[in-house]
Amino acid sequence: MAACLSSTLPRQTIHRRFCLTPKLPSSSTTTYYRRPHRRIIGTSSIAVSARASSAAAAAPGLDADDIRHPLDKQNTLLLKAIPGLNDIGKALLGPVSEQVMVLQNIGSSVLVSENQLPELHQLMIEAAKILNIESPDLYVRQNPVPNAYTLAINGKKPFVVVHTSLVELLTRKELQAVLAHELGHLKCDHGVWLTFANILTTGAYTVPGFGMVAGFLEEQLFRWLRAAELTCDRAALLVVKDPKVVMSVLMKLAGGCPSLADQLNVDAFLEQARSYDKASSNPVGWYIRNAQTRELSHPLPVMRAREVDEWSRSQEYRTLSRKMF
């Protein structure tokens, strides 16, 4: 989960954001939160690290399909049916680009460890253990835009970057929900498609002969991205075990700040989500709602909160919780 809830980045902008449209570190796999903004995707990974993928596949217990949202499953199958998609992405982002992205993200950050910001280190270790995935490296980066994102590159250990402003905005439990959301992308091997979506927003249209292909794929990729975020919100819920914690993160990233944090009300935010459903239930509202979300890389914050609430009360969640804990 990252800085701004749902969005779609314009070329070279950040995946989640709070206000303006900050520049995206062209290296992340996905950002957790961003304000819904037309065509904004966090940065995508260059293909989920083989190490992370194998860890997710081999770990006993929780399986990726246990948490994968039905829309994620459906849209993943549609993307897999497109021949050569993964190969095109790798061809457009080669080893040099990968190295640039790595250095750009870690050159000015602080690496978290047992001896460096140990409290954050422990939050990551705990979340990774619950989700049965190898813990990636965690970096804290000075940035006024609340955000978090993941980078996974072939053959290298993935890492998560968290902005200092996000740390200031959230409680420790909420911050762990963000880390678990980012781990959800690694757990479910989302990197390949996130990489390709990032290519679309960072100049793929300039590649000779690719414009027509990109235009055809764009809507399908954004539809999948929105579904993938719902999957990762489930991962966050499984780790923190409290739907109000996950919904509080979404609420704060939609319209919160440290000075107002103690006045925010999760129940009121959830009621806001229900009112959005009601307002968009007629034909005109349905049309506006679909037009509003079609080019977003994240679902609207209120809709994500509603999805978290509904899954937390489902038999599927209760069964999975008993299995894990």
Coordinates of C-alpha atoms in Angstrom, one line a residue:
M1 CA 0.0 0.0 0.0
A2 CA 1.4 3.3 -0.6
A3 CA 1.1 7.0 -0.7
C4 CA -2.1 7.8 -2.3
L5 CA -4.7 5.1 -2.8
S6 CA -5.7 4.7 -6.3
S7 CA -4.3 6.3 -9.4
T8 CA -2.8 6.0 -12.7
L9 CA 0.4 7.9 -13.3
P10 CA 0.9 10.1 -16.2
R11 CA 4.2 9.5 -17.8
Q12 CA 7.0 9.5 -15.3
T13 CA 4.8 10.4 -12.3
I14 CA 4.3 8.7 -9.0
H15 CA 1.9 5.9 -8.5
R16 CA 0.3 7.2 -5.4
R17 CA 0.2 10.6 -4.3
F18 CA -1.5 13.0 -2.0
C19 CA -1.8 16.2 -3.9
L20 CA 0.2 17.4 -6.9
T21 CA 1.7 14.8 -9.1
P22 CA 5.2 14.0 -7.8
K23 CA 7.7 12.4 -10.1
L24 CA 7.8 8.7 -9.8
P25 CA 11.0 7.0 -8.9
S26 CA 11.0 5.0 -12.2
S27 CA 11.8 1.9 -10.3
S28 CA 9.1 0.7 -8.1
T29 CA 7.0 -2.3 -8.6
T30 CA 3.9 -0.8 -7.2
T31 CA 3.0 1.8 -4.8
Y32 CA 0.4 1.2 -2.2
Y33 CA -1.6 4.4 -2.0
R34 CA -2.2 7.3 -4.2
R35 CA -4.9 9.7 -4.8
P36 CA -6.9 8.7 -7.8
H37 CA -5.5 10.6 -10.7
R38 CA -5.8 9.9 -14.4
R39 CA -3.3 7.4 -15.7
I40 CA -1.0 7.0 -12.8
I41 CA 0.8 3.9 -11.9
G42 CA 3.4 3.6 -9.4
T43 CA 6.5 2.3 -10.8
S44 CA 6.5 -1.2 -11.8
S45 CA 9.0 -3.9 -11.1
I46 CA 11.1 -5.4 -13.8
A47 CA 9.8 -8.9 -13.2
V48 CA 9.5 -10.3 -9.8
S49 CA 12.7 -11.5 -8.5
A50 CA 13.3 -15.2 -9.0
R51 CA 14.2 -15.4 -5.4
A52 CA 11.0 -13.9 -4.2
S53 CA 8.9 -15.9 -6.6
S54 CA 10.4 -19.2 -5.6
A55 CA 10.0 -18.3 -2.0
A56 CA 6.3 -17.6 -2.4
A57 CA 5.8 -20.7 -4.5
A58 CA 7.7 -23.1 -2.2
A59 CA 6.6 -21.8 1.2
P60 CA 4.2 -24.1 3.0
G61 CA 1.0 -22.7 4.4
L62 CA -0.5 -19.7 2.8
D63 CA -0.7 -19.9 -1.0
A64 CA -1.0 -16.9 -3.3
D65 CA -4.4 -18.1 -4.6
D66 CA -5.7 -18.1 -1.0
I67 CA -5.7 -14.3 -1.0
R68 CA -6.0 -13.5 -4.7
H69 CA -9.2 -11.5 -5.4
P70 CA -11.5 -13.0 -8.0
L71 CA -11.1 -10.0 -10.3
D72 CA -7.3 -10.5 -10.0
K73 CA -7.6 -14.1 -11.0
Q74 CA -9.9 -13.3 -13.9
N75 CA -7.8 -10.4 -15.3
T76 CA -4.5 -12.3 -14.8
L77 CA -5.9 -15.1 -17.1
L78 CA -6.8 -12.5 -19.7
L79 CA -3.3 -11.1 -19.6
K80 CA -1.6 -14.5 -19.8
A81 CA -3.6 -15.2 -22.9
I82 CA -1.8 -12.3 -24.7
P83 CA 1.2 -14.0 -26.4
G84 CA 4.7 -12.4 -25.9
L85 CA 3.6 -9.9 -23.3
N86 CA 6.3 -10.7 -20.8
D87 CA 9.0 -10.9 -23.5
I88 CA 8.1 -7.4 -24.8
G89 CA 8.4 -6.0 -21.3
K90 CA 11.9 -7.5 -20.8
A91 CA 13.0 -6.3 -24.2
L92 CA 12.0 -2.7 -23.4
L93 CA 13.6 -2.6 -20.0
G94 CA 17.0 -4.2 -20.1
P95 CA 19.9 -4.7 -17.6
V96 CA 21.1 -1.1 -17.8
S97 CA 17.6 0.3 -17.0
E98 CA 17.3 -2.1 -14.2
Q99 CA 20.5 -0.9 -12.6
V100 CA 19.5 2.7 -13.0
M101 CA 16.3 2.0 -11.2
V102 CA 18.0 0.2 -8.3
L103 CA 20.6 3.0 -7.8
Q104 CA 18.0 5.7 -8.1
N105 CA 15.9 4.2 -5.3
I106 CA 18.6 3.1 -2.8
G107 CA 21.3 5.8 -3.3
S108 CA 19.6 8.3 -1.0
S109 CA 17.7 6.0 1.4
V110 CA 18.4 4.3 4.8
L111 CA 18.6 0.5 4.8
V112 CA 16.5 -0.8 7.7
S113 CA 18.0 -3.7 9.7
E114 CA 18.3 -5.1 13.2
N115 CA 20.7 -2.3 14.0
Q116 CA 19.0 0.5 12.0
L117 CA 15.4 1.4 12.7
P118 CA 14.9 -2.0 14.4
E119 CA 11.2 -1.4 15.1
L120 CA 10.4 -1.1 11.3
H121 CA 12.7 -4.1 10.7
Q122 CA 10.6 -6.2 13.1
L123 CA 7.3 -5.1 11.5
M124 CA 8.6 -6.3 8.1
I125 CA 9.9 -9.6 9.4
E126 CA 6.6 -10.3 11.2
A127 CA 4.5 -9.5 8.1
A128 CA 6.7 -11.7 5.8
K129 CA 6.5 -14.6 8.2
I130 CA 2.7 -14.5 8.2
L131 CA 2.5 -14.3 4.4
N132 CA 5.1 -17.1 4.0
I133 CA 7.5 -15.1 1.9
E134 CA 11.1 -14.2 2.2
S135 CA 11.5 -10.8 3.8
P136 CA 12.8 -8.2 1.2
D137 CA 15.1 -5.4 2.1
L138 CA 13.4 -2.3 3.5
Y139 CA 14.5 1.3 2.9
V140 CA 13.3 4.5 4.4
R141 CA 13.6 7.5 2.1
Q142 CA 13.1 11.2 2.8
N143 CA 10.2 12.5 0.8
P144 CA 7.2 14.8 1.6
V145 CA 4.8 12.7 -0.5
P146 CA 3.4 9.8 1.6
N147 CA 4.2 6.7 -0.4
A148 CA 5.6 3.1 -0.4
Y149 CA 6.6 1.0 -3.3
T150 CA 8.4 -2.3 -4.2
L151 CA 11.1 -3.0 -6.7
A152 CA 11.8 -6.6 -7.9
I153 CA 14.4 -7.3 -10.5
N154 CA 15.3 -10.6 -12.1
G155 CA 17.7 -12.6 -10.0
K156 CA 18.1 -9.9 -7.3
K157 CA 16.5 -9.6 -3.8
P158 CA 13.4 -7.3 -4.0
F159 CA 13.2 -4.3 -1.7
V160 CA 10.5 -2.0 -0.4
V161 CA 10.9 1.7 0.0
V162 CA 8.8 3.7 2.5
H163 CA 8.7 7.6 2.5
T164 CA 9.3 9.4 5.8
S165 CA 6.1 11.3 5.4
L166 CA 4.1 8.0 5.3
V167 CA 5.8 6.9 8.5
E168 CA 4.8 10.2 10.1
L169 CA 1.2 9.8 9.0
L170 CA 0.5 6.3 10.2
T171 CA 0.6 4.3 13.4
R172 CA 3.0 1.4 13.6
K173 CA 0.2 -1.1 13.0
E174 CA -1.0 0.9 10.0
L175 CA 2.5 1.0 8.7
Q176 CA 2.7 -2.8 9.0
A177 CA -0.5 -3.0 6.9
V178 CA 1.3 -1.0 4.2
L179 CA 4.3 -3.3 4.3
A180 CA 2.0 -6.3 4.1
H181 CA 0.3 -4.8 1.1
E182 CA 3.7 -4.4 -0.7
L183 CA 4.6 -8.0 0.2
G184 CA 1.3 -9.1 -1.3
H185 CA 2.6 -8.0 -4.7
L186 CA 5.6 -10.2 -4.3
K187 CA 3.6 -13.1 -2.9
C188 CA 1.3 -13.0 -5.9
D189 CA 4.0 -12.5 -8.5
H190 CA 2.6 -9.3 -9.8
G191 CA 5.9 -7.9 -11.0
V192 CA 5.7 -8.9 -14.6
W193 CA 2.5 -7.1 -15.3
L194 CA 3.4 -4.1 -13.2
T195 CA 6.6 -3.8 -15.2
F196 CA 4.7 -3.7 -18.4
A197 CA 2.2 -1.2 -17.1
N198 CA 5.1 1.0 -16.1
I199 CA 6.5 0.8 -19.6
L200 CA 3.2 2.1 -21.0
T201 CA 3.4 5.2 -18.8
T202 CA 7.1 6.0 -19.4
G203 CA 7.4 6.3 -23.1
A204 CA 6.5 3.0 -24.7
Y205 CA 4.5 4.8 -27.3
T206 CA 7.8 6.2 -28.8
V207 CA 9.0 2.7 -29.7
P208 CA 8.4 2.2 -33.4
G209 CA 5.4 0.1 -34.1
F210 CA 4.5 -0.3 -30.4
G211 CA 1.9 2.5 -30.2
M212 CA -1.0 0.4 -31.5
V213 CA -0.1 -2.5 -29.3
A214 CA 0.2 -0.3 -26.2
G215 CA -3.2 1.3 -26.9
F216 CA -4.8 -2.1 -27.1
L217 CA -3.2 -3.4 -23.9
E218 CA -3.6 -0.2 -21.7
E219 CA -7.2 -0.7 -20.6
Q220 CA -6.7 -4.4 -19.9
L221 CA -3.6 -3.6 -17.8
F222 CA -5.2 -0.9 -15.8
R223 CA -8.2 -3.2 -15.1
W224 CA -5.9 -5.8 -13.9
L225 CA -3.9 -3.3 -11.7
R226 CA -7.0 -2.2 -9.9
A227 CA -7.9 -5.9 -9.2
A228 CA -4.3 -6.6 -8.0
E229 CA -4.6 -3.8 -5.4
L230 CA -7.7 -5.5 -4.0
T231 CA -5.6 -8.7 -3.6
C232 CA -2.9 -6.9 -1.7
D233 CA -5.3 -5.2 0.6
R234 CA -6.3 -8.7 1.6
A235 CA -2.7 -9.5 2.4
A236 CA -2.6 -6.5 4.6
L237 CA -5.7 -7.6 6.5
L238 CA -4.3 -11.1 7.1
V239 CA -1.2 -9.6 8.7
V240 CA -2.8 -6.9 10.9
K241 CA -6.0 -9.0 11.6
D242 CA -8.1 -5.9 11.9
P243 CA -10.1 -4.4 9.0
K244 CA -10.3 -1.0 10.7
V245 CA -6.5 -0.7 10.6
V246 CA -6.4 -1.3 6.8
M247 CA -9.4 1.0 6.2
S248 CA -7.7 3.7 8.4
V249 CA -4.7 3.7 6.1
L250 CA -6.9 4.2 3.1
M251 CA -8.8 6.9 4.9
K252 CA -5.6 8.8 5.9
L253 CA -4.1 8.6 2.5
A254 CA -7.4 9.9 1.0
G255 CA -7.6 12.9 3.3
G256 CA -5.6 12.7 6.5
C257 CA -2.6 14.5 8.1
P258 CA -0.8 14.0 11.4
S259 CA -2.5 16.9 13.1
L260 CA -6.0 15.5 12.3
A261 CA -5.3 11.8 12.8
D262 CA -7.0 11.6 16.2
Q263 CA -10.2 13.1 14.7
L264 CA -10.6 10.7 11.8
N265 CA -13.4 8.1 12.0
V266 CA -13.2 4.8 10.1
D267 CA -16.9 4.0 10.6
A268 CA -17.8 7.3 9.0
F269 CA -15.4 6.6 6.1
L270 CA -17.0 3.2 5.5
E271 CA -20.4 4.9 5.5
Q272 CA -19.0 7.3 2.9
A273 CA -18.2 4.2 0.8
R274 CA -21.8 3.0 1.1
S275 CA -23.1 6.3 0.1
Y276 CA -20.9 6.2 -3.0
D277 CA -22.4 2.9 -3.9
K278 CA -25.9 4.3 -3.5
A279 CA -25.1 7.4 -5.5
S280 CA -23.8 5.4 -8.4
S281 CA -26.5 2.7 -8.4
N282 CA -28.7 4.4 -11.1
P283 CA -27.8 4.2 -14.8
V284 CA -26.3 7.7 -14.9
G285 CA -24.3 7.1 -11.8
W286 CA -23.1 3.7 -13.1
Y287 CA -21.8 5.4 -16.3
I288 CA -20.0 8.2 -14.4
R289 CA -18.5 5.7 -12.0
N290 CA -17.1 3.5 -14.8
A291 CA -15.8 6.6 -16.7
Q292 CA -14.2 7.8 -13.4
T293 CA -12.3 4.6 -12.8
R294 CA -11.5 3.3 -16.3
E295 CA -8.1 4.9 -16.5
L296 CA -7.1 4.5 -12.9
S297 CA -4.4 2.1 -11.8
H298 CA -6.0 1.8 -8.3
P299 CA -9.6 1.5 -7.2
L300 CA -11.1 4.5 -5.5
P301 CA -10.1 4.6 -1.8
V302 CA -13.7 4.3 -0.5
M303 CA -14.3 1.2 -2.7
R304 CA -11.1 -0.4 -1.4
A305 CA -12.3 0.2 2.1
R306 CA -15.7 -1.4 1.3
E307 CA -13.9 -4.4 -0.2
V308 CA -11.8 -4.9 2.9
D309 CA -14.8 -4.6 5.1
E310 CA -16.8 -7.2 3.1
W311 CA -14.0 -9.7 2.9
S312 CA -13.3 -9.4 6.6
R313 CA -16.9 -10.6 7.3
S314 CA -16.8 -13.4 4.8
Q315 CA -16.6 -17.1 5.5
E316 CA -13.6 -17.3 3.2
Y317 CA -11.6 -14.9 5.5
R318 CA -12.7 -16.7 8.7
T319 CA -11.6 -20.0 7.3
L320 CA -8.3 -18.7 6.1
S321 CA -7.6 -17.0 9.4
R322 CA -8.3 -20.2 11.3
K323 CA -6.0 -22.1 9.0
M324 CA -3.2 -19.6 9.5
F325 CA -3.5 -18.8 13.1

